[in-house]
Short mmCIF file of C-alpha atoms in Angstrom, two decimals:
data_model
loop_
_atom_site.label_atom_id
_atom_site.label_comp_id
_atom_site.label_asym_id
_atom_site.label_seq_id
_atom_site.Cartn_x
_atom_site.Cartn_y
_atom_site.Cartn_z
CA MET A 1 -35.01 -40.40 23.01
CA GLN A 2 -34.80 -43.85 21.49
CA GLN A 3 -34.24 -45.31 24.92
CA GLU A 4 -37.41 -43.56 26.11
CA GLY A 5 -39.32 -45.31 23.34
CA LEU A 6 -40.22 -42.24 21.27
CA ASN A 7 -41.09 -42.88 17.64
CA GLU A 8 -38.68 -42.15 14.77
CA SER A 9 -40.70 -39.29 13.25
CA LEU A 10 -40.63 -37.35 16.53
CA ILE A 11 -36.89 -37.93 16.87
CA GLN A 12 -36.31 -36.61 13.33
CA GLU A 13 -38.50 -33.58 14.03
CA CYS A 14 -36.50 -32.77 17.17
CA GLU A 15 -33.25 -33.23 15.27
CA GLN A 16 -34.45 -30.79 12.61
CA ILE A 17 -35.28 -28.22 15.33
CA VAL A 18 -31.76 -28.56 16.74
CA LEU A 19 -30.20 -28.11 13.29
CA THR A 20 -32.38 -25.06 12.61
CA GLU A 21 -31.40 -23.48 15.91
CA PHE A 22 -27.75 -24.21 15.24
CA SER A 23 -27.99 -22.62 11.78
CA SER A 24 -29.63 -19.56 13.31
CA PHE A 25 -26.86 -19.33 15.88
CA ARG A 26 -24.18 -19.50 13.18
CA LYS A 27 -25.97 -16.79 11.23
CA GLN A 28 -25.97 -14.50 14.28
CA LEU A 29 -22.31 -15.34 14.82
CA LYS A 30 -21.59 -14.32 11.25
CA LEU A 31 -23.41 -10.99 11.66
CA CYS A 32 -21.51 -10.31 14.87
CA TYR A 33 -18.27 -11.10 13.04
CA GLU A 34 -19.07 -8.65 10.24
CA ASP A 35 -19.92 -5.94 12.75
CA GLN A 36 -16.59 -6.40 14.45
CA LEU A 37 -14.80 -6.26 11.09
CA SER A 38 -16.46 -2.94 10.27
CA LEU A 39 -15.72 -1.63 13.75
CA PHE A 40 -12.05 -2.59 13.58
CA GLY A 41 -11.87 -0.92 10.17
CA SER A 42 -13.43 2.32 11.37
CA CYS A 43 -11.03 2.40 14.33
CA ARG A 44 -7.91 1.33 12.47
CA HIS A 45 -6.30 4.77 12.77
CA HIS A 46 -6.35 4.34 16.56
CA PHE A 47 -4.32 1.15 16.18
CA GLU A 48 -1.90 2.74 13.71
CA GLU A 49 -1.32 5.80 15.89
CA GLY A 50 -0.93 3.67 19.02
CA LYS A 51 -3.79 5.32 20.93
CA ASP A 52 -5.18 3.99 24.19
CA ALA A 53 -6.92 0.65 23.78
CA SER A 54 -9.69 1.92 26.05
CA ILE A 55 -10.98 3.96 23.10
CA ILE A 56 -11.48 0.78 21.12
CA GLN A 57 -12.84 -1.11 24.10
CA GLY A 58 -15.36 1.64 24.74
CA ALA A 59 -16.44 1.57 21.11
CA LEU A 60 -16.91 -2.19 21.29
CA THR A 61 -18.99 -1.84 24.46
CA ARG A 62 -21.20 0.84 22.95
CA ASN A 63 -21.68 -0.95 19.64
CA ASP A 64 -25.16 -2.39 19.02
CA PHE A 65 -24.82 -5.75 17.27
CA SER A 66 -28.41 -5.82 16.02
CA SER A 67 -29.09 -7.73 12.85
CA SER A 68 -31.27 -4.88 11.56
CA ARG A 69 -28.11 -3.02 10.49
CA HIS A 70 -27.20 -5.67 7.95
CA GLY A 71 -29.68 -5.04 5.17
CA ASN A 72 -26.93 -3.82 2.86
CA PHE A 73 -24.99 -7.06 3.33
CA SER A 74 -27.55 -9.20 1.56
CA GLU A 75 -26.87 -7.94 -1.95
CA TYR A 76 -23.46 -9.60 -2.26
CA SER A 77 -24.23 -12.86 -0.45
CA THR A 78 -22.38 -15.77 -1.98
CA THR A 79 -23.87 -19.08 -2.91
CA GLU A 80 -21.45 -20.63 -0.46
CA SER A 81 -23.06 -18.88 2.52
CA ASP A 82 -26.54 -19.77 1.29
CA GLU A 83 -25.67 -23.42 0.91
CA PHE A 84 -24.15 -23.59 4.35
CA GLU A 85 -27.53 -23.23 6.04
CA LYS A 86 -28.80 -26.27 4.13
CA GLN A 87 -25.99 -28.46 5.40
CA ASP A 88 -25.68 -30.39 8.62
CA GLY A 89 -24.02 -27.99 11.03
CA GLY A 90 -22.52 -30.69 13.26
CA ASP A 91 -21.47 -29.98 16.82
CA LEU A 92 -20.00 -26.64 17.85
CA THR A 93 -17.27 -27.49 20.32
CA CYS A 94 -15.44 -25.15 22.66
CA GLU A 95 -12.42 -25.52 20.40
CA ASP A 96 -14.43 -24.23 17.43
CA GLU A 97 -15.56 -21.18 19.40
CA SER A 98 -12.06 -20.28 20.47
CA THR A 99 -10.84 -20.66 16.90
CA PHE A 100 -13.41 -18.12 15.75
CA PHE A 101 -12.80 -15.53 18.43
CA ASP A 102 -9.04 -15.90 18.12
CA ALA A 103 -9.42 -14.95 14.46
CA ALA A 104 -8.79 -11.38 15.57
CA ASP A 105 -5.14 -12.37 15.71
CA TYR A 106 -5.22 -12.61 11.93
CA PHE A 107 -6.63 -9.10 11.43
CA ILE A 108 -3.26 -7.39 11.22
CA GLU A 109 -1.34 -8.25 8.07
CA PRO A 110 2.48 -8.32 7.87
CA ASN A 111 2.54 -4.79 6.41
CA GLY A 112 0.70 -3.47 9.45
CA ARG A 113 -2.64 -2.74 7.78
CA SER A 114 -5.89 -3.89 9.31
CA SER A 115 -7.39 -6.58 7.13
CA ALA A 116 -10.78 -5.71 8.58
CA MET A 117 -11.18 -3.05 5.94
CA LEU A 118 -10.40 -5.64 3.28
CA SER A 119 -13.65 -7.34 4.18
CA SER A 120 -16.37 -8.03 1.70
CA THR A 121 -19.98 -7.15 2.27
CA SER A 122 -20.62 -10.54 0.74
CA CYS A 123 -20.12 -12.52 3.95
CA GLY A 124 -17.85 -12.55 6.95
CA GLU A 125 -17.25 -16.27 6.76
CA GLY A 126 -15.83 -15.84 3.26
CA LEU A 127 -13.16 -13.48 4.54
CA LEU A 128 -12.57 -15.78 7.46
CA ASP A 129 -11.89 -18.60 5.00
CA ILE A 130 -9.36 -16.41 3.21
CA GLN A 131 -7.61 -15.60 6.47
CA MET A 132 -7.47 -19.25 7.51
CA GLU A 133 -6.22 -20.35 4.07
CA ASP A 134 -3.48 -17.70 4.11
CA SER A 135 -0.22 -19.65 4.11
CA SER A 136 2.07 -16.61 4.26
CA HIS A 137 3.48 -17.87 7.56
CA LEU A 138 4.64 -20.99 5.71
CA LEU A 139 6.50 -18.99 3.05
CA PRO A 140 10.23 -18.37 3.52
CA GLN A 141 11.04 -15.13 5.31
CA ILE A 142 13.78 -13.24 3.48
CA LYS A 143 15.44 -10.19 5.00
CA ARG A 144 15.76 -7.45 2.40
CA ARG A 145 17.47 -4.10 2.71
CA SER A 146 15.58 -1.10 4.05
CA LYS A 147 17.78 1.73 2.74
CA LEU A 148 20.17 2.61 -0.09
CA PRO A 149 23.96 2.74 0.38
CA GLU A 150 25.40 6.01 1.69
CA PRO A 151 26.70 8.16 -1.23
CA THR A 152 30.49 8.10 -1.62
CA GLU A 153 30.57 11.52 -3.33
CA LYS A 154 28.89 14.81 -2.56
CA GLU A 155 26.12 15.44 -5.03
CA ARG A 156 26.39 18.52 -7.24
CA GLY A 157 23.43 20.52 -8.41
CA ILE A 158 22.65 20.49 -12.12
CA SER A 159 21.16 23.42 -14.02
CA LEU A 160 18.62 22.45 -16.65
CA TRP A 161 19.24 25.76 -18.40
CA SER A 162 22.96 25.02 -18.72
CA ILE A 163 22.15 21.67 -20.37
CA ILE A 164 19.77 23.35 -22.84
CA LYS A 165 22.39 26.04 -23.58
CA ASP A 166 25.12 23.46 -24.18
CA SER A 167 22.83 21.44 -26.44
CA VAL A 168 21.97 24.26 -28.86
CA GLY A 169 22.75 23.19 -32.44
CA LYS A 170 23.40 19.57 -31.49
CA ASP A 171 21.53 16.44 -32.53
CA LEU A 172 19.24 15.91 -29.54
CA THR A 173 19.33 12.14 -30.00
CA ARG A 174 23.03 12.34 -29.18
CA VAL A 175 22.66 14.57 -26.12
CA CYS A 176 23.38 12.55 -22.97
CA LEU A 177 21.44 13.88 -20.00
CA PRO A 178 23.45 13.75 -16.77
CA VAL A 179 22.79 10.79 -14.53
CA TYR A 180 21.49 13.30 -11.96
CA PHE A 181 18.09 13.12 -13.69
CA ASN A 182 17.86 9.32 -13.18
CA GLU A 183 16.85 7.19 -10.24
CA PRO A 184 18.78 3.95 -9.58
CA LEU A 185 16.12 1.75 -11.19
CA SER A 186 15.49 0.66 -14.77
CA SER A 187 12.13 0.69 -16.53
CA LEU A 188 12.17 -3.10 -16.21
CA GLN A 189 12.35 -2.83 -12.44
CA LYS A 190 9.64 -0.18 -12.46
CA GLY A 191 7.45 -2.78 -14.14
CA PHE A 192 7.77 -5.02 -11.10
CA GLU A 193 7.13 -2.05 -8.82
CA ASP A 194 3.57 -2.07 -10.20
CA LEU A 195 3.15 -5.42 -8.40
CA GLU A 196 3.91 -4.05 -4.94
CA TYR A 197 0.32 -4.84 -3.97
CA SER A 198 0.20 -8.29 -5.55
CA HIS A 199 -1.64 -9.54 -2.46
CA LEU A 200 -4.76 -8.01 -4.01
CA LEU A 201 -4.55 -10.60 -6.79
CA ASP A 202 -4.05 -13.33 -4.17
CA GLN A 203 -7.28 -12.18 -2.52
CA ALA A 204 -9.04 -11.96 -5.88
CA TYR A 205 -8.10 -15.57 -6.57
CA GLN A 206 -9.45 -16.69 -3.20
CA TYR A 207 -12.74 -14.82 -3.66
CA GLY A 208 -13.26 -16.37 -7.08
CA LYS A 209 -12.51 -19.77 -5.59
CA MET A 210 -15.37 -19.23 -3.14
CA GLY A 211 -17.73 -18.24 -5.97
CA ASN A 212 -17.65 -14.51 -5.25
CA SER A 213 -16.96 -13.13 -8.73
CA LEU A 214 -17.96 -9.59 -7.75
CA MET A 215 -15.30 -9.28 -5.06
CA ARG A 216 -12.77 -10.79 -7.48
CA ILE A 217 -13.15 -8.00 -10.03
CA LEU A 218 -13.22 -5.36 -7.27
CA LYS A 219 -9.84 -6.61 -6.06
CA VAL A 220 -8.50 -6.67 -9.63
CA ALA A 221 -9.68 -3.07 -10.09
CA ALA A 222 -7.95 -2.05 -6.86
CA PHE A 223 -4.77 -3.73 -8.09
CA ALA A 224 -4.94 -1.87 -11.42
CA VAL A 225 -5.14 1.45 -9.54
CA SER A 226 -2.51 0.58 -6.93
CA GLY A 227 0.26 0.51 -9.54
CA TYR A 228 0.13 4.33 -9.71
CA ALA A 229 0.63 4.90 -5.98
CA SER A 230 4.43 4.87 -6.17
CA SER A 231 4.58 7.66 -8.79
CA VAL A 232 3.89 10.49 -6.34
CA ALA A 233 6.83 12.89 -5.85
CA ARG A 234 9.24 10.79 -7.92
CA PRO A 235 11.35 13.57 -9.47
CA CYS A 236 13.74 11.35 -11.43
CA LYS A 237 13.29 9.10 -14.45
CA PRO A 238 14.25 5.40 -14.59
CA PHE A 239 17.10 4.19 -16.80
CA ASN A 240 16.09 3.25 -20.32
CA PRO A 241 17.05 -0.45 -20.72
CA LEU A 242 19.42 -1.62 -23.41
CA LEU A 243 18.14 -4.00 -26.07
CA GLY A 244 18.10 -7.47 -24.53
CA GLU A 245 18.38 -6.17 -20.96
CA THR A 246 16.44 -8.31 -18.46
CA TYR A 247 15.31 -8.20 -14.86
CA GLU A 248 14.18 -10.97 -12.56
CA ALA A 249 12.45 -10.65 -9.19
CA ASP A 250 12.09 -13.80 -7.12
CA PHE A 251 10.08 -12.91 -3.99
CA PRO A 252 9.10 -16.23 -2.37
CA GLU A 253 7.95 -14.38 0.77
CA ARG A 254 5.26 -12.79 -1.42
CA GLY A 255 4.64 -15.92 -3.46
CA VAL A 256 5.54 -14.15 -6.74
CA ARG A 257 8.19 -14.57 -9.43
CA PHE A 258 8.63 -11.84 -12.07
CA PHE A 259 10.66 -11.56 -15.25
CA ALA A 260 10.96 -8.75 -17.82
CA GLU A 261 12.99 -8.12 -20.99
CA LYS A 262 13.42 -5.24 -23.41
CA VAL A 263 12.23 -6.92 -26.60
CA SER A 264 12.45 -4.04 -29.09
CA HIS A 265 14.46 -0.82 -29.44
CA HIS A 266 12.39 0.92 -32.16
CA PRO A 267 9.63 0.97 -31.11
CA MET A 268 10.79 0.71 -27.52
CA LEU A 269 8.96 -2.30 -26.04
CA ILE A 270 9.24 -3.97 -22.65
CA ALA A 271 7.57 -7.33 -21.99
CA CYS A 272 6.97 -8.87 -18.57
CA HIS A 273 5.56 -12.04 -17.01
CA CYS A 274 4.71 -12.73 -13.36
CA GLU A 275 3.42 -15.84 -11.60
CA GLY A 276 1.61 -15.65 -8.27
CA LYS A 277 -0.54 -17.78 -6.00
CA GLY A 278 -3.28 -18.94 -8.36
CA TRP A 279 -2.74 -16.29 -11.06
CA LYS A 280 -0.47 -15.10 -13.86
CA PHE A 281 0.15 -11.52 -15.00
CA TRP A 282 1.73 -10.46 -18.27
CA GLY A 283 1.87 -7.69 -20.84
CA ASP A 284 4.08 -5.45 -22.95
CA SER A 285 4.28 -1.67 -23.00
CA ASN A 286 5.27 1.10 -25.35
CA LEU A 287 5.06 4.85 -24.77
CA LYS A 288 4.04 7.69 -27.06
CA SER A 289 5.01 11.11 -25.73
CA LYS A 290 4.08 14.67 -26.63
CA PHE A 291 6.14 17.66 -25.49
CA TRP A 292 4.12 20.77 -24.65
CA GLY A 293 6.95 23.03 -23.42
CA GLN A 294 6.14 23.06 -19.71
CA SER A 295 4.88 19.47 -19.64
CA ILE A 296 5.21 16.06 -21.28
CA GLN A 297 2.20 13.86 -21.98
CA VAL A 298 2.88 10.12 -22.03
CA ASP A 299 0.33 7.71 -23.54
CA PRO A 300 1.01 4.03 -22.72
CA ILE A 301 0.34 1.52 -25.47
CA GLY A 302 -0.17 -2.12 -24.63
CA VAL A 303 -2.49 -4.51 -22.84
CA LEU A 304 -2.02 -5.94 -19.34
CA THR A 305 -3.57 -9.33 -18.57
CA VAL A 306 -4.36 -11.24 -15.38
CA GLU A 307 -5.39 -14.87 -15.76
CA PHE A 308 -6.54 -16.93 -12.78
CA ASP A 309 -6.03 -20.67 -12.55
CA ASP A 310 -9.77 -21.26 -13.04
CA GLY A 311 -9.63 -19.62 -16.49
CA GLU A 312 -11.08 -16.19 -15.67
CA ILE A 313 -9.19 -13.40 -17.46
CA PHE A 314 -9.14 -9.61 -17.04
CA GLN A 315 -7.43 -7.18 -19.42
CA TRP A 316 -6.84 -3.42 -19.32
CA SER A 317 -4.57 -0.66 -20.57
CA LYS A 318 -2.98 2.12 -18.54
CA VAL A 319 -4.23 5.72 -18.61
CA THR A 320 -2.39 8.85 -19.75
CA THR A 321 0.36 10.31 -17.57
CA THR A 322 1.38 13.98 -17.71
CA ILE A 323 4.57 15.35 -16.14
CA HIS A 324 4.13 19.02 -15.22
CA ASN A 325 6.47 21.97 -14.51
CA LEU A 326 9.46 20.78 -16.50
CA ILE A 327 11.00 24.26 -16.64
CA LEU A 328 9.52 26.25 -13.75
CA GLY A 329 7.81 25.18 -10.54
CA LYS A 330 7.71 21.96 -8.60
CA LEU A 331 7.80 18.85 -10.79
CA TYR A 332 4.81 16.54 -10.39
CA CYS A 333 2.85 13.99 -12.41
CA SER A 334 -0.83 13.29 -12.88
CA HIS A 335 -2.73 10.31 -14.29
CA HIS A 336 -5.97 10.87 -16.16
CA GLY A 337 -8.30 9.09 -18.57
CA THR A 338 -10.61 6.09 -18.56
CA MET A 339 -9.50 2.56 -17.76
CA HIS A 340 -11.66 -0.33 -19.01
CA ILE A 341 -11.08 -3.65 -17.23
CA LYS A 342 -12.65 -6.28 -19.46
CA GLY A 343 -13.46 -9.73 -18.14
CA ASN A 344 -14.22 -12.89 -20.08
CA ARG A 345 -17.07 -13.91 -17.78
CA GLN A 346 -19.77 -12.09 -15.85
CA TYR A 347 -18.23 -8.75 -14.86
CA SER A 348 -16.27 -5.85 -16.30
CA CYS A 349 -15.21 -2.56 -14.72
CA LYS A 350 -14.83 1.07 -15.82
CA LEU A 351 -12.62 3.51 -13.88
CA LYS A 352 -12.32 7.25 -14.50
CA PHE A 353 -9.09 8.96 -13.43
CA LYS A 354 -10.01 12.61 -13.00
CA GLU A 355 -7.94 15.16 -14.91
CA PRO A 356 -6.41 17.78 -12.58
CA SER A 357 -7.36 21.46 -12.76
CA LEU A 358 -6.13 24.66 -11.11
CA LEU A 359 -9.21 24.89 -8.89
CA ASP A 360 -9.36 21.22 -8.05
CA ARG A 361 -9.68 20.67 -4.30
CA ASN A 362 -9.78 16.90 -4.58
CA PRO A 363 -6.93 15.79 -6.86
CA HIS A 364 -6.05 12.22 -7.83
CA LEU A 365 -9.71 11.16 -7.70
CA VAL A 366 -10.71 7.80 -9.22
CA GLN A 367 -14.35 6.78 -9.63
CA GLY A 368 -15.95 3.84 -11.36
CA PHE A 369 -18.35 0.95 -11.34
CA VAL A 370 -18.63 -2.77 -11.97
CA GLU A 371 -21.06 -3.84 -14.68
CA ASP A 372 -22.44 -7.29 -15.49
CA ASP A 373 -23.40 -8.71 -18.88
CA ASP A 374 -26.95 -7.37 -18.54
CA GLY A 375 -25.83 -3.79 -17.92
CA ASN A 376 -26.55 -3.85 -14.17
CA LYS A 377 -24.15 -2.06 -11.82
CA PRO A 378 -23.91 -4.10 -8.61
CA SER A 379 -21.00 -2.13 -7.12
CA PHE A 380 -19.30 1.26 -7.35
CA LEU A 381 -15.72 2.38 -6.60
CA ILE A 382 -14.19 5.61 -5.35
CA GLY A 383 -10.79 6.64 -4.04
CA LYS A 384 -7.48 8.23 -4.94
CA TRP A 385 -4.77 6.56 -6.97
CA ASP A 386 -2.11 7.66 -4.44
CA GLU A 387 -4.01 6.71 -1.27
CA ASN A 388 -6.77 4.09 -1.30
CA MET A 389 -9.79 2.60 -3.05
CA TYR A 390 -13.24 1.89 -1.56
CA TYR A 391 -16.35 0.17 -2.85
CA SER A 392 -20.05 0.54 -2.11
CA ASN A 393 -23.45 -0.48 -3.42
CA LEU A 394 -24.32 3.24 -3.63
CA ASP A 395 -23.60 5.31 -6.75
CA THR A 396 -20.29 7.15 -6.23
CA SER A 397 -20.50 9.36 -9.33
CA LYS A 398 -22.31 12.11 -7.42
CA VAL A 399 -19.83 12.40 -4.54
CA LYS A 400 -16.40 14.01 -4.55
CA SER A 401 -14.74 11.96 -1.82
CA VAL A 402 -15.25 8.76 0.12
CA ASP A 403 -15.99 10.84 3.25
CA GLN A 404 -19.33 11.79 1.69
CA LEU A 405 -20.30 8.14 1.21
CA LYS A 406 -21.76 6.09 4.05
CA GLY A 407 -20.98 2.41 4.34
CA ALA A 408 -18.09 2.33 1.86
CA LEU A 409 -15.55 -0.41 2.58
CA LEU A 410 -11.84 -0.38 1.91
CA LEU A 411 -10.38 -2.44 -0.94
CA TRP A 412 -6.79 -1.18 -0.88
CA GLU A 413 -4.66 1.30 1.01
CA LYS A 414 -1.19 2.59 0.19
CA ASN A 415 1.67 1.39 2.39
CA LYS A 416 3.35 3.82 4.74
CA PRO A 417 6.36 5.73 3.34
CA SER A 418 9.86 4.40 3.84
CA PRO A 419 11.44 5.18 7.23
CA ASN A 420 14.69 5.80 5.31
CA PRO A 421 13.78 8.43 2.70
CA THR A 422 16.02 9.13 -0.28
CA ARG A 423 16.13 12.05 -2.68
CA TYR A 424 14.50 9.73 -5.22
CA ASN A 425 11.53 9.26 -2.85
CA LEU A 426 11.58 5.49 -3.29
CA SER A 427 9.11 3.38 -1.35
CA SER A 428 10.29 0.64 1.01
CA PHE A 429 9.44 -1.87 -1.71
CA ALA A 430 11.31 0.04 -4.45
CA ILE A 431 14.44 0.21 -2.27
CA THR A 432 14.69 -3.60 -2.43
CA LEU A 433 14.47 -3.92 -6.22
CA ASN A 434 18.10 -3.17 -7.12
CA GLU A 435 19.64 -5.02 -4.18
CA LEU A 436 22.53 -7.26 -5.25
CA SER A 437 23.90 -9.80 -2.78
CA PRO A 438 27.00 -11.91 -3.63
CA ASP A 439 24.85 -15.05 -3.66
CA LEU A 440 22.36 -13.53 -6.10
CA GLN A 441 25.07 -12.10 -8.34
CA ASP A 442 26.37 -15.60 -9.05
CA LYS A 443 22.95 -16.68 -10.32
CA LEU A 444 22.04 -13.74 -12.59
CA PRO A 445 22.54 -13.61 -16.37
CA PRO A 446 24.91 -10.90 -17.71
CA THR A 447 21.85 -9.00 -19.00
CA ASP A 448 20.20 -8.30 -15.60
CA SER A 449 19.59 -4.64 -14.69
CA ARG A 450 21.32 -5.08 -11.34
CA LEU A 451 24.60 -5.57 -13.23
CA ARG A 452 24.24 -2.34 -15.21
CA PRO A 453 27.32 -0.29 -14.18
CA ASP A 454 25.96 3.28 -14.50
CA GLN A 455 22.88 2.40 -12.47
CA ARG A 456 25.01 0.67 -9.79
CA HIS A 457 27.41 3.65 -9.57
CA LEU A 458 24.46 6.02 -9.18
CA GLU A 459 23.00 3.94 -6.35
CA ASN A 460 26.40 3.99 -4.60
CA GLY A 461 26.64 7.76 -5.00
CA GLU A 462 29.60 7.54 -7.42
CA TYR A 463 28.31 10.26 -9.74
CA GLU A 464 31.38 10.81 -11.90
CA LYS A 465 31.69 7.09 -12.68
CA ALA A 466 27.93 6.86 -13.25
CA ASN A 467 28.03 9.70 -15.80
CA ALA A 468 30.97 8.16 -17.66
CA GLU A 469 29.32 4.73 -17.81
CA LYS A 470 25.99 6.21 -18.88
CA LEU A 471 27.68 8.01 -21.77
CA ARG A 472 29.47 4.79 -22.83
CA LEU A 473 26.31 2.67 -22.69
CA GLU A 474 24.23 5.24 -24.57
CA ARG A 475 26.77 5.16 -27.38
CA ARG A 476 26.39 1.40 -27.37
CA GLN A 477 22.62 1.73 -27.33
CA ARG A 478 22.76 3.47 -30.70
CA MET A 479 24.10 0.23 -32.12
CA SER A 480 20.84 -1.50 -31.11
CA SER A 481 19.02 -0.33 -34.24
CA LYS A 482 21.64 -2.04 -36.43
CA LEU A 483 21.44 -5.13 -34.23
CA GLN A 484 17.63 -5.23 -34.53
CA ASP A 485 17.76 -4.66 -38.31
CA ASN A 486 20.12 -7.62 -38.63
CA GLY A 487 17.46 -10.01 -37.33
CA TRP A 488 17.97 -9.86 -33.58
CA LYS A 489 15.14 -11.58 -31.64
CA PRO A 490 14.19 -11.53 -27.94
CA ARG A 491 15.68 -14.37 -25.92
CA TRP A 492 12.80 -15.11 -23.54
CA PHE A 493 9.66 -13.71 -25.21
CA GLN A 494 7.87 -14.23 -28.52
CA LYS A 495 5.05 -12.38 -30.22
CA ASP A 496 1.51 -13.74 -30.52
CA GLY A 497 1.01 -13.14 -34.23
CA GLU A 498 2.03 -10.04 -36.18
CA ASP A 499 0.16 -7.55 -33.97
CA GLY A 500 -0.11 -9.62 -30.79
CA THR A 501 1.32 -9.27 -27.30
CA TYR A 502 4.76 -10.58 -26.42
CA ARG A 503 4.36 -13.73 -24.32
CA PHE A 504 6.92 -15.44 -22.10
CA LYS A 505 8.39 -18.54 -23.79
CA GLY A 506 9.62 -20.07 -20.57
CA GLY A 507 12.99 -21.61 -19.87
CA TYR A 508 14.50 -18.68 -17.95
CA TRP A 509 14.16 -20.10 -14.47
CA GLU A 510 15.43 -23.49 -15.64
CA ALA A 511 18.50 -21.83 -17.19
CA ARG A 512 19.01 -19.89 -13.97
CA GLU A 513 18.94 -23.10 -11.93
CA HIS A 514 21.70 -24.61 -14.05
CA GLY A 515 23.60 -21.34 -14.65
CA GLN A 516 23.35 -21.74 -18.44
CA TRP A 517 23.89 -18.21 -19.78
CA ASP A 518 26.22 -19.02 -22.70
CA ASP A 519 23.75 -17.66 -25.28
CA CYS A 520 23.19 -14.36 -23.41
CA LEU A 521 25.04 -11.32 -24.77
CA ASP A 522 27.34 -9.28 -22.54
CA ILE A 523 25.35 -6.12 -23.27
CA PHE A 524 27.08 -4.01 -20.57
CA GLY A 525 30.64 -4.84 -21.67
CA GLU A 526 32.97 -3.09 -24.07
CA PHE A 527 32.13 -3.08 -27.76
CA SER A 528 33.66 -2.32 -31.12
CA GLU A 529 31.84 -0.38 -33.85
CA THR A 530 33.73 -2.24 -36.57
#
């Protein structure tokens, strides 16, 4: 145009037209992308069940990608997407186009779930950024076991009535329940099991980084619920840790590193600390239980905290758990109560875990909403604590299931059950928690749960040895009160004030690197009462 002798103002006007058209094209591209995300999400069961791809292709062909269907996407638009249209778009090369359309290759996550349903109604390009920034392929790939060892002994049935009969007139604190009632995990390891879906916190960090605070708290809420998913049909109780017992979980393939310690015997307190990609998670827990004859009600005491690297913090406490049919009927547990997730910035969240009833046709229901500082409710949640969680901009309090809600999008979905089931009904993730390789054994302190002999014998199916070791260690456990009264202090945690939370002091991973465990007690060894 300059060569043709046109004036500068006309050239600038033409340039502005080109930029406007380019911005409009990118906007249409974004809407098309969001439509395809929703479509992949709605058809994900076809992928999972391996159905004919022609079903999906036909759905894609029939789908109308009109922008009129996107009115509900505007509410959660991020400032990032708004600012994009003000910037110089540059040239859209063929390479850029292929990069976008090849993004479908990123839709299936390593665990086999379609990440389309993890999309935000805020903007497709935001999710695309998260997918492109995902560096999971750069993390080390570690092969972990997929099943427990084959039992070396044949398991014998245990009668609860015979235990009660034999315990009549005895001090119940000195009655040792058979190891049959335990699963080969400690309560410390169960604490890490709550982080099976830690990728939700990774996503929350990324959303906050992009300025989408609403999606951040929705992901945190989904994470808080996901910790209950593994409790379904778990008939056995975890081992009660000894005072000073620890557990580490180094999962570089997930980008997380977890550590827990039993910090008090009376009251029984467990403290934990976990570091992830852009976030930290910590807390301590105590349990108050009430026995009602046919059931036990367990009320957790303690605060769980997630802090992101940008300073945003969320805190919540767990809801009540009730274990039903202790004497007669099939044993099962339920979770009920209200969970308040409090944030230190714009948003907080309230979740209601529905209490079960005899006539309840929709058990395990969880409903809630996100609320800002002005009392507005920009988003609502609905789902089941053992299946999935969805969110919507429509009020979910008047519906009984997500099927009755149009336009709800998936936040979290439970992983498929283990292909190698055990009588403990452990998930694929839980099966890996007590794995002990020779290389790892050389690095662990003598207090780690993997070295606990009764738990190891139980996992190997050596029931007689497991019972004998459990009896020996429970006798030793009774010495813990004297140990605590004599001024014993946790090795790796310290309390924030008189009534504060136990916080990780640090130093564990450095000691592990150098193998410096001289000041760690041999809590699983022999002892003398003198």
